[in-house]
GROMACS .gro file of C-alpha atoms in nm:
model
  431
    1UNK     CA    1   0.706   0.590   2.829
    2UNK     CA    2   1.025   0.599   2.625
    3UNK     CA    3   1.222   0.921   2.613
    4UNK     CA    4   1.177   0.962   2.239
    5UNK     CA    5   0.802   0.948   2.217
    6UNK     CA    6   0.534   1.211   2.231
    7UNK     CA    7   0.374   1.173   2.576
    8UNK     CA    8   0.040   1.259   2.421
    9UNK     CA    9   0.046   0.954   2.194
   10UNK     CA   10  -0.023   0.593   2.281
   11UNK     CA   11   0.263   0.365   2.176
   12UNK     CA   12   0.200   0.024   2.014
   13UNK     CA   13   0.486  -0.221   1.956
   14UNK     CA   14   0.418  -0.476   1.682
   15UNK     CA   15   0.621  -0.797   1.709
   16UNK     CA   16   0.676  -1.042   1.422
   17UNK     CA   17   0.965  -1.240   1.275
   18UNK     CA   18   1.014  -1.012   0.975
   19UNK     CA   19   0.817  -0.812   0.721
   20UNK     CA   20   0.868  -1.079   0.456
   21UNK     CA   21   0.590  -1.088   0.196
   22UNK     CA   22   0.326  -1.312   0.353
   23UNK     CA   23  -0.036  -1.280   0.461
   24UNK     CA   24   0.027  -1.216   0.831
   25UNK     CA   25   0.305  -0.969   0.757
   26UNK     CA   26   0.083  -0.773   0.520
   27UNK     CA   27  -0.194  -0.748   0.780
   28UNK     CA   28   0.052  -0.621   1.040
   29UNK     CA   29   0.196  -0.364   0.799
   30UNK     CA   30  -0.154  -0.240   0.719
   31UNK     CA   31  -0.234  -0.215   1.090
   32UNK     CA   32   0.090  -0.027   1.155
   33UNK     CA   33   0.009   0.230   0.888
   34UNK     CA   34  -0.349   0.264   1.013
   35UNK     CA   35  -0.251   0.324   1.375
   36UNK     CA   36   0.033   0.559   1.279
   37UNK     CA   37  -0.202   0.770   1.065
   38UNK     CA   38  -0.457   0.762   1.347
   39UNK     CA   39  -0.207   0.942   1.574
   40UNK     CA   40  -0.037   0.654   1.757
   41UNK     CA   41   0.334   0.594   1.789
   42UNK     CA   42   0.415   0.262   1.622
   43UNK     CA   43   0.732   0.054   1.645
   44UNK     CA   44   0.795  -0.271   1.463
   45UNK     CA   45   0.995  -0.521   1.666
   46UNK     CA   46   1.124  -0.785   1.427
   47UNK     CA   47   1.380  -1.058   1.460
   48UNK     CA   48   1.512  -1.029   1.106
   49UNK     CA   49   1.530  -0.804   0.802
   50UNK     CA   50   1.388  -1.010   0.515
   51UNK     CA   51   1.538  -0.979   0.168
   52UNK     CA   52   1.197  -0.912   0.010
   53UNK     CA   53   0.983  -0.708   0.246
   54UNK     CA   54   0.663  -0.511   0.218
   55UNK     CA   55   0.705  -0.141   0.161
   56UNK     CA   56   0.587   0.050   0.467
   57UNK     CA   57   0.482   0.410   0.425
   58UNK     CA   58   0.646   0.650   0.670
   59UNK     CA   59   0.911   0.395   0.771
   60UNK     CA   60   1.219   0.515   0.956
   61UNK     CA   61   1.459   0.251   0.822
   62UNK     CA   62   1.625   0.193   0.488
   63UNK     CA   63   1.831  -0.114   0.394
   64UNK     CA   64   2.172  -0.015   0.258
   65UNK     CA   65   2.196  -0.228  -0.054
   66UNK     CA   66   2.500  -0.081  -0.228
   67UNK     CA   67   2.846  -0.128  -0.081
   68UNK     CA   68   3.021   0.203  -0.034
   69UNK     CA   69   2.702   0.401  -0.085
   70UNK     CA   70   2.716   0.733   0.098
   71UNK     CA   71   2.463   0.757   0.378
   72UNK     CA   72   2.279   1.088   0.391
   73UNK     CA   73   2.181   1.094   0.759
   74UNK     CA   74   2.083   0.878   1.054
   75UNK     CA   75   2.269   0.595   1.218
   76UNK     CA   76   2.393   0.276   1.060
   77UNK     CA   77   2.323  -0.058   1.229
   78UNK     CA   78   2.398  -0.417   1.141
   79UNK     CA   79   2.115  -0.670   1.143
   80UNK     CA   80   2.058  -1.025   1.025
   81UNK     CA   81   1.850  -1.146   0.734
   82UNK     CA   82   1.649  -1.468   0.754
   83UNK     CA   83   1.954  -1.670   0.645
   84UNK     CA   84   2.141  -1.504   0.934
   85UNK     CA   85   2.370  -1.309   0.704
   86UNK     CA   86   2.469  -0.963   0.819
   87UNK     CA   87   2.292  -0.674   0.648
   88UNK     CA   88   2.319  -0.299   0.696
   89UNK     CA   89   2.030  -0.065   0.770
   90UNK     CA   90   2.014   0.313   0.797
   91UNK     CA   91   1.784   0.431   1.075
   92UNK     CA   92   1.645   0.785   1.077
   93UNK     CA   93   1.709   0.995   1.383
   94UNK     CA   94   1.475   0.956   1.676
   95UNK     CA   95   1.348   1.312   1.630
   96UNK     CA   96   1.213   1.241   1.283
   97UNK     CA   97   0.851   1.128   1.253
   98UNK     CA   98   0.763   0.785   1.120
   99UNK     CA   99   0.712   0.420   1.200
  100UNK     CA  100   1.018   0.298   1.389
  101UNK     CA  101   1.180  -0.046   1.397
  102UNK     CA  102   1.392  -0.252   1.635
  103UNK     CA  103   1.575  -0.574   1.536
  104UNK     CA  104   1.618  -0.845   1.799
  105UNK     CA  105   1.809  -1.129   1.631
  106UNK     CA  106   2.116  -1.245   1.821
  107UNK     CA  107   2.423  -1.121   1.636
  108UNK     CA  108   2.718  -1.360   1.594
  109UNK     CA  109   2.904  -1.218   1.895
  110UNK     CA  110   2.594  -1.266   2.113
  111UNK     CA  111   2.551  -1.636   2.045
  112UNK     CA  112   2.652  -1.930   2.258
  113UNK     CA  113   2.509  -2.273   2.323
  114UNK     CA  114   2.143  -2.359   2.275
  115UNK     CA  115   2.017  -2.292   2.630
  116UNK     CA  116   2.221  -1.975   2.656
  117UNK     CA  117   2.086  -1.857   2.322
  118UNK     CA  118   1.729  -1.895   2.442
  119UNK     CA  119   1.805  -1.693   2.756
  120UNK     CA  120   1.980  -1.429   2.549
  121UNK     CA  121   1.689  -1.401   2.306
  122UNK     CA  122   1.445  -1.357   2.592
  123UNK     CA  123   1.671  -1.097   2.756
  124UNK     CA  124   1.717  -0.902   2.434
  125UNK     CA  125   1.344  -0.892   2.376
  126UNK     CA  126   1.273  -0.804   2.739
  127UNK     CA  127   1.530  -0.522   2.724
  128UNK     CA  128   1.353  -0.398   2.411
  129UNK     CA  129   1.020  -0.375   2.595
  130UNK     CA  130   1.188  -0.197   2.886
  131UNK     CA  131   1.346   0.055   2.649
  132UNK     CA  132   1.039   0.119   2.434
  133UNK     CA  133   0.789   0.121   2.721
  134UNK     CA  134   0.495   0.066   2.483
  135UNK     CA  135   0.139   0.097   2.603
  136UNK     CA  136   0.057  -0.231   2.427
  137UNK     CA  137   0.241  -0.514   2.251
  138UNK     CA  138   0.079  -0.687   1.953
  139UNK     CA  139   0.238  -1.015   1.846
  140UNK     CA  140   0.167  -1.230   1.541
  141UNK     CA  141   0.227  -1.602   1.484
  142UNK     CA  142   0.328  -1.919   1.667
  143UNK     CA  143   0.648  -1.900   1.865
  144UNK     CA  144   0.653  -1.519   1.857
  145UNK     CA  145   0.332  -1.510   2.060
  146UNK     CA  146   0.479  -1.725   2.334
  147UNK     CA  147   0.802  -1.523   2.338
  148UNK     CA  148   0.612  -1.195   2.361
  149UNK     CA  149   0.414  -1.304   2.666
  150UNK     CA  150   0.712  -1.467   2.838
  151UNK     CA  151   0.957  -1.181   2.777
  152UNK     CA  152   0.712  -0.912   2.892
  153UNK     CA  153   0.609  -1.087   3.216
  154UNK     CA  154   0.601  -0.854   3.515
  155UNK     CA  155   0.647  -0.536   3.310
  156UNK     CA  156   0.285  -0.425   3.329
  157UNK     CA  157   0.249  -0.403   2.951
  158UNK     CA  158  -0.063  -0.565   2.802
  159UNK     CA  159   0.030  -0.826   2.541
  160UNK     CA  160  -0.214  -0.915   2.266
  161UNK     CA  161  -0.127  -1.226   2.066
  162UNK     CA  162  -0.282  -1.311   1.733
  163UNK     CA  163  -0.318  -1.657   1.581
  164UNK     CA  164  -0.323  -1.609   1.205
  165UNK     CA  165  -0.417  -1.958   1.083
  166UNK     CA  166  -0.569  -2.278   1.220
  167UNK     CA  167  -0.443  -2.298   1.582
  168UNK     CA  168  -0.394  -2.675   1.553
  169UNK     CA  169  -0.151  -2.608   1.268
  170UNK     CA  170   0.018  -2.301   1.417
  171UNK     CA  171   0.074  -2.487   1.745
  172UNK     CA  172   0.118  -2.836   1.607
  173UNK     CA  173   0.439  -2.935   1.787
  174UNK     CA  174   0.405  -3.077   2.136
  175UNK     CA  175   0.645  -2.827   2.292
  176UNK     CA  176   0.491  -2.521   2.132
  177UNK     CA  177   0.139  -2.638   2.214
  178UNK     CA  178   0.239  -2.683   2.579
  179UNK     CA  179   0.394  -2.336   2.588
  180UNK     CA  180   0.083  -2.186   2.429
  181UNK     CA  181  -0.149  -2.347   2.682
  182UNK     CA  182   0.068  -2.224   2.970
  183UNK     CA  183   0.127  -1.870   2.844
  184UNK     CA  184  -0.186  -1.763   2.657
  185UNK     CA  185  -0.395  -1.734   2.977
  186UNK     CA  186  -0.152  -1.458   3.081
  187UNK     CA  187  -0.213  -1.254   2.765
  188UNK     CA  188  -0.432  -0.945   2.776
  189UNK     CA  189  -0.609  -1.076   2.468
  190UNK     CA  190  -0.599  -1.341   2.197
  191UNK     CA  191  -0.704  -1.231   1.849
  192UNK     CA  192  -0.831  -1.499   1.611
  193UNK     CA  193  -0.989  -1.462   1.270
  194UNK     CA  194  -1.276  -1.710   1.285
  195UNK     CA  195  -1.529  -1.861   1.522
  196UNK     CA  196  -1.376  -2.204   1.460
  197UNK     CA  197  -1.034  -2.083   1.571
  198UNK     CA  198  -1.171  -1.954   1.902
  199UNK     CA  199  -1.341  -2.287   1.969
  200UNK     CA  200  -1.006  -2.467   1.949
  201UNK     CA  201  -0.882  -2.325   2.281
  202UNK     CA  202  -0.954  -2.432   2.637
  203UNK     CA  203  -1.190  -2.215   2.840
  204UNK     CA  204  -0.921  -2.006   3.012
  205UNK     CA  205  -0.794  -1.894   2.670
  206UNK     CA  206  -1.125  -1.889   2.482
  207UNK     CA  207  -1.267  -1.630   2.719
  208UNK     CA  208  -0.984  -1.397   2.612
  209UNK     CA  209  -1.042  -1.451   2.240
  210UNK     CA  210  -1.159  -1.169   2.015
  211UNK     CA  211  -1.256  -1.241   1.655
  212UNK     CA  212  -1.109  -0.978   1.422
  213UNK     CA  213  -1.109  -1.094   1.059
  214UNK     CA  214  -0.884  -0.959   0.787
  215UNK     CA  215  -1.003  -0.662   0.589
  216UNK     CA  216  -1.005  -0.629   0.212
  217UNK     CA  217  -0.681  -0.491   0.071
  218UNK     CA  218  -0.774  -0.147  -0.070
  219UNK     CA  219  -0.585  -0.217  -0.394
  220UNK     CA  220  -0.848  -0.479  -0.479
  221UNK     CA  221  -1.131  -0.227  -0.452
  222UNK     CA  222  -0.989   0.038  -0.685
  223UNK     CA  223  -1.200   0.133  -0.983
  224UNK     CA  224  -1.519  -0.020  -1.110
  225UNK     CA  225  -1.567  -0.395  -1.112
  226UNK     CA  226  -1.568  -0.562  -1.451
  227UNK     CA  227  -1.910  -0.666  -1.578
  228UNK     CA  228  -1.939  -1.043  -1.558
  229UNK     CA  229  -2.029  -1.071  -1.925
  230UNK     CA  230  -1.708  -0.884  -2.016
  231UNK     CA  231  -1.479  -1.110  -1.814
  232UNK     CA  232  -1.233  -1.351  -1.971
  233UNK     CA  233  -1.285  -1.726  -1.960
  234UNK     CA  234  -1.019  -1.775  -1.696
  235UNK     CA  235  -1.017  -1.965  -1.367
  236UNK     CA  236  -0.758  -1.830  -1.123
  237UNK     CA  237  -0.590  -1.944  -0.804
  238UNK     CA  238  -0.364  -1.724  -0.590
  239UNK     CA  239  -0.141  -1.850  -0.310
  240UNK     CA  240   0.173  -2.026  -0.201
  241UNK     CA  241   0.223  -2.350  -0.394
  242UNK     CA  242   0.237  -2.613  -0.124
  243UNK     CA  243   0.054  -2.921  -0.006
  244UNK     CA  244  -0.165  -2.726   0.236
  245UNK     CA  245  -0.287  -2.486  -0.032
  246UNK     CA  246  -0.346  -2.807  -0.231
  247UNK     CA  247  -0.367  -2.657  -0.582
  248UNK     CA  248  -0.322  -3.007  -0.725
  249UNK     CA  249  -0.693  -3.060  -0.644
  250UNK     CA  250  -0.784  -2.774  -0.879
  251UNK     CA  251  -0.543  -2.891  -1.148
  252UNK     CA  252  -0.700  -3.237  -1.154
  253UNK     CA  253  -1.057  -3.107  -1.141
  254UNK     CA  254  -0.990  -2.869  -1.428
  255UNK     CA  255  -0.833  -3.154  -1.622
  256UNK     CA  256  -1.166  -3.337  -1.609
  257UNK     CA  257  -1.358  -3.053  -1.776
  258UNK     CA  258  -1.099  -2.923  -2.021
  259UNK     CA  259  -1.260  -3.094  -2.320
  260UNK     CA  260  -1.609  -2.981  -2.222
  261UNK     CA  261  -1.504  -2.616  -2.203
  262UNK     CA  262  -1.215  -2.563  -2.446
  263UNK     CA  263  -1.247  -2.185  -2.419
  264UNK     CA  264  -1.136  -2.186  -2.052
  265UNK     CA  265  -0.785  -2.158  -1.907
  266UNK     CA  266  -0.658  -2.217  -1.554
  267UNK     CA  267  -0.403  -1.957  -1.438
  268UNK     CA  268  -0.218  -2.017  -1.110
  269UNK     CA  269  -0.036  -1.733  -0.930
  270UNK     CA  270   0.222  -1.801  -0.661
  271UNK     CA  271   0.532  -2.006  -0.592
  272UNK     CA  272   0.645  -2.253  -0.331
  273UNK     CA  273   0.795  -2.593  -0.255
  274UNK     CA  274   0.529  -2.791  -0.443
  275UNK     CA  275   0.550  -2.597  -0.768
  276UNK     CA  276   0.755  -2.860  -0.951
  277UNK     CA  277   0.514  -3.135  -0.845
  278UNK     CA  278   0.211  -2.932  -0.952
  279UNK     CA  279   0.368  -2.840  -1.284
  280UNK     CA  280   0.446  -3.206  -1.351
  281UNK     CA  281   0.084  -3.299  -1.281
  282UNK     CA  282  -0.039  -3.023  -1.513
  283UNK     CA  283   0.203  -3.127  -1.787
  284UNK     CA  284   0.078  -3.486  -1.763
  285UNK     CA  285  -0.282  -3.372  -1.800
  286UNK     CA  286  -0.196  -3.148  -2.094
  287UNK     CA  287   0.002  -3.427  -2.263
  288UNK     CA  288  -0.274  -3.685  -2.215
  289UNK     CA  289  -0.533  -3.447  -2.352
  290UNK     CA  290  -0.315  -3.350  -2.650
  291UNK     CA  291  -0.258  -3.716  -2.737
  292UNK     CA  292  -0.632  -3.782  -2.730
  293UNK     CA  293  -0.753  -3.483  -2.932
  294UNK     CA  294  -0.871  -3.505  -3.291
  295UNK     CA  295  -0.679  -3.195  -3.396
  296UNK     CA  296  -0.988  -2.988  -3.479
  297UNK     CA  297  -0.969  -2.611  -3.443
  298UNK     CA  298  -1.216  -2.624  -3.153
  299UNK     CA  299  -0.974  -2.820  -2.937
  300UNK     CA  300  -0.757  -2.516  -2.857
  301UNK     CA  301  -0.441  -2.728  -2.845
  302UNK     CA  302  -0.218  -2.442  -2.963
  303UNK     CA  303  -0.099  -2.362  -2.614
  304UNK     CA  304  -0.104  -2.477  -2.253
  305UNK     CA  305  -0.437  -2.434  -2.078
  306UNK     CA  306  -0.286  -2.467  -1.728
  307UNK     CA  307  -0.045  -2.177  -1.674
  308UNK     CA  308   0.185  -2.112  -1.377
  309UNK     CA  309   0.266  -1.742  -1.339
  310UNK     CA  310   0.487  -1.756  -1.026
  311UNK     CA  311   0.502  -1.465  -0.783
  312UNK     CA  312   0.393  -1.141  -0.944
  313UNK     CA  313   0.335  -0.785  -0.829
  314UNK     CA  314  -0.003  -0.623  -0.874
  315UNK     CA  315  -0.210  -0.940  -0.841
  316UNK     CA  316  -0.530  -0.735  -0.832
  317UNK     CA  317  -0.476  -0.613  -1.187
  318UNK     CA  318  -0.382  -0.962  -1.302
  319UNK     CA  319  -0.704  -1.131  -1.185
  320UNK     CA  320  -0.948  -0.842  -1.226
  321UNK     CA  321  -1.090  -0.975  -1.555
  322UNK     CA  322  -1.112  -1.343  -1.458
  323UNK     CA  323  -1.447  -1.515  -1.408
  324UNK     CA  324  -1.383  -1.780  -1.142
  325UNK     CA  325  -1.155  -1.797  -0.838
  326UNK     CA  326  -1.081  -2.122  -0.653
  327UNK     CA  327  -0.926  -2.179  -0.310
  328UNK     CA  328  -0.837  -2.542  -0.236
  329UNK     CA  329  -0.667  -2.519   0.105
  330UNK     CA  330  -0.671  -2.799   0.361
  331UNK     CA  331  -0.648  -2.545   0.645
  332UNK     CA  332  -0.687  -2.167   0.652
  333UNK     CA  333  -0.743  -1.881   0.890
  334UNK     CA  334  -0.925  -1.595   0.720
  335UNK     CA  335  -0.797  -1.628   0.362
  336UNK     CA  336  -0.693  -1.293   0.216
  337UNK     CA  337  -0.697  -1.429  -0.139
  338UNK     CA  338  -1.062  -1.535  -0.109
  339UNK     CA  339  -1.175  -1.202   0.040
  340UNK     CA  340  -0.994  -1.016  -0.234
  341UNK     CA  341  -1.139  -1.226  -0.516
  342UNK     CA  342  -1.490  -1.178  -0.376
  343UNK     CA  343  -1.433  -0.803  -0.350
  344UNK     CA  344  -1.351  -0.792  -0.722
  345UNK     CA  345  -1.668  -0.971  -0.826
  346UNK     CA  346  -1.530  -1.311  -0.921
  347UNK     CA  347  -1.747  -1.620  -0.880
  348UNK     CA  348  -1.571  -1.801  -0.597
  349UNK     CA  349  -1.531  -2.164  -0.494
  350UNK     CA  350  -1.353  -2.267  -0.174
  351UNK     CA  351  -1.298  -2.576   0.033
  352UNK     CA  352  -1.489  -2.565   0.361
  353UNK     CA  353  -1.161  -2.605   0.546
  354UNK     CA  354  -1.085  -2.561   0.913
  355UNK     CA  355  -1.075  -2.335   1.099
  356UNK     CA  356  -1.378  -2.192   0.925
  357UNK     CA  357  -1.255  -1.881   0.743
  358UNK     CA  358  -1.417  -1.967   0.408
  359UNK     CA  359  -1.743  -2.061   0.584
  360UNK     CA  360  -1.746  -1.722   0.758
  361UNK     CA  361  -1.718  -1.558   0.416
  362UNK     CA  362  -1.928  -1.781   0.189
  363UNK     CA  363  -2.297  -1.863   0.220
  364UNK     CA  364  -2.297  -2.177   0.009
  365UNK     CA  365  -2.494  -2.134  -0.310
  366UNK     CA  366  -2.558  -1.762  -0.251
  367UNK     CA  367  -2.229  -1.573  -0.279
  368UNK     CA  368  -2.003  -1.866  -0.362
  369UNK     CA  369  -1.968  -2.242  -0.338
  370UNK     CA  370  -1.817  -2.442  -0.051
  371UNK     CA  371  -1.656  -2.780  -0.120
  372UNK     CA  372  -1.698  -3.025   0.172
  373UNK     CA  373  -1.377  -3.162   0.319
  374UNK     CA  374  -1.321  -3.533   0.268
  375UNK     CA  375  -1.116  -3.784   0.074
  376UNK     CA  376  -0.917  -3.643  -0.216
  377UNK     CA  377  -1.127  -3.824  -0.477
  378UNK     CA  378  -1.456  -3.699  -0.328
  379UNK     CA  379  -1.328  -3.341  -0.306
  380UNK     CA  380  -1.201  -3.360  -0.663
  381UNK     CA  381  -1.544  -3.474  -0.781
  382UNK     CA  382  -1.716  -3.197  -0.584
  383UNK     CA  383  -1.486  -2.933  -0.727
  384UNK     CA  384  -1.532  -3.066  -1.080
  385UNK     CA  385  -1.910  -3.044  -1.034
  386UNK     CA  386  -1.885  -2.690  -0.896
  387UNK     CA  387  -1.667  -2.571  -1.183
  388UNK     CA  388  -1.900  -2.730  -1.439
  389UNK     CA  389  -2.198  -2.566  -1.270
  390UNK     CA  390  -2.050  -2.214  -1.275
  391UNK     CA  391  -1.920  -2.238  -1.631
  392UNK     CA  392  -2.247  -2.383  -1.764
  393UNK     CA  393  -2.479  -2.139  -1.591
  394UNK     CA  394  -2.368  -1.781  -1.653
  395UNK     CA  395  -2.666  -1.631  -1.470
  396UNK     CA  396  -2.592  -1.835  -1.159
  397UNK     CA  397  -2.225  -1.736  -1.169
  398UNK     CA  398  -2.307  -1.368  -1.215
  399UNK     CA  399  -2.556  -1.373  -0.927
  400UNK     CA  400  -2.300  -1.529  -0.693
  401UNK     CA  401  -2.032  -1.284  -0.806
  402UNK     CA  402  -2.263  -0.987  -0.745
  403UNK     CA  403  -2.354  -1.117  -0.398
  404UNK     CA  404  -1.986  -1.164  -0.316
  405UNK     CA  405  -1.925  -0.790  -0.356
  406UNK     CA  406  -2.086  -0.736  -0.014
  407UNK     CA  407  -1.748  -0.816   0.143
  408UNK     CA  408  -1.640  -0.468   0.037
  409UNK     CA  409  -1.868  -0.330   0.307
  410UNK     CA  410  -1.858  -0.614   0.560
  411UNK     CA  411  -1.477  -0.639   0.556
  412UNK     CA  412  -1.379  -0.286   0.462
  413UNK     CA  413  -1.051  -0.157   0.608
  414UNK     CA  414  -1.239   0.123   0.782
  415UNK     CA  415  -1.472  -0.119   0.958
  416UNK     CA  416  -1.213  -0.379   1.058
  417UNK     CA  417  -0.944  -0.128   1.158
  418UNK     CA  418  -1.190   0.058   1.380
  419UNK     CA  419  -1.261  -0.272   1.557
  420UNK     CA  420  -0.889  -0.318   1.625
  421UNK     CA  421  -0.868   0.038   1.755
  422UNK     CA  422  -1.171   0.001   1.983
  423UNK     CA  423  -1.031  -0.327   2.117
  424UNK     CA  424  -0.684  -0.186   2.187
  425UNK     CA  425  -0.818   0.129   2.348
  426UNK     CA  426  -1.025  -0.080   2.587
  427UNK     CA  427  -0.725  -0.291   2.687
  428UNK     CA  428  -0.501   0.012   2.737
  429UNK     CA  429  -0.765   0.180   2.955
  430UNK     CA  430  -0.796  -0.129   3.171
  431UNK     CA  431  -0.420  -0.155   3.233
   0.00000   0.00000   0.00000
């Protein structure tokens, strides 16, 4: 054990690239807070300090954002952000309680040529494990998982790696896939979110897999759910705007029913590399519709019906009153956005995408609708039909929305976090 820890507490090191605002990062932050409040010592081990990170309760670090700002206490260290620019962080003293953090990016004076840099990264991470002496290492995502196993070899520390999306996507490159197949059998455990994800791996890895889905974010379960009859005529989508999330499918499907249901709007939350392309598609649909309308008051042509909101804080409050949520991803792990929409009583539609997260959540026709994967045109037609069905049949939509609320119990933080705790305790006992 490290010199600075309470010998009566188990120590978990959580390894990830940064605490940048993303789905995997949020899950790890939630786990860190849960284990810390449950009496464990928790240390984040991150490569970088992201410019826009999740707030972590009880954290022992504070970015110094103002030049010349007087530092009250603690030590000052230099770290790198994700653009590899130097940033300054104040770390609380080791005697103070809280969730600690170690940064492992190679600083400019530690860098050399490519092969040397790899060796230096491994050594810096290995030295971190030796110094921290955690009882367990939890790693999230792609290359990090391979680095965690490789750098901790021979140290006697159990390493649990977690694949947060479709494994075929997370380990798509030939080199990373080879490393995964070589190193994962050495892990103490492999956490996946769906049955489909576990089935991806060869037997020597699959036997180490444990399915631990995401829990519902507590902020989405605050207060009473809005009665379905009191909800606004809004269809929402929440997620990064990119080709994998595939929001263009929803934009086109909504375009086909806009004239049938002039009271409805489509509101899209999120940002990403495909935003400009999606906005152009939406503008074309709006323009074509506007040119073809008769100008009657029922046409609702006084404003855009497809709205892009960008990244916003407090998404739960933004979508709480909507009627329908749609997820159009080509690939997903266990989609947080879908769980959260179901927990708020929205009628939900999702693609039945690999590696099976939506199918684990939705019983088609009971608590939501699954869209079969296929050619773009076929999926567009299926989504159009599903939207028309939910909008036209309020009783059907309300019944599905009510059934969806069961995720509050099935995927509650208390239930899922206790599964993580039970799993980790078993691994630490066996070491």
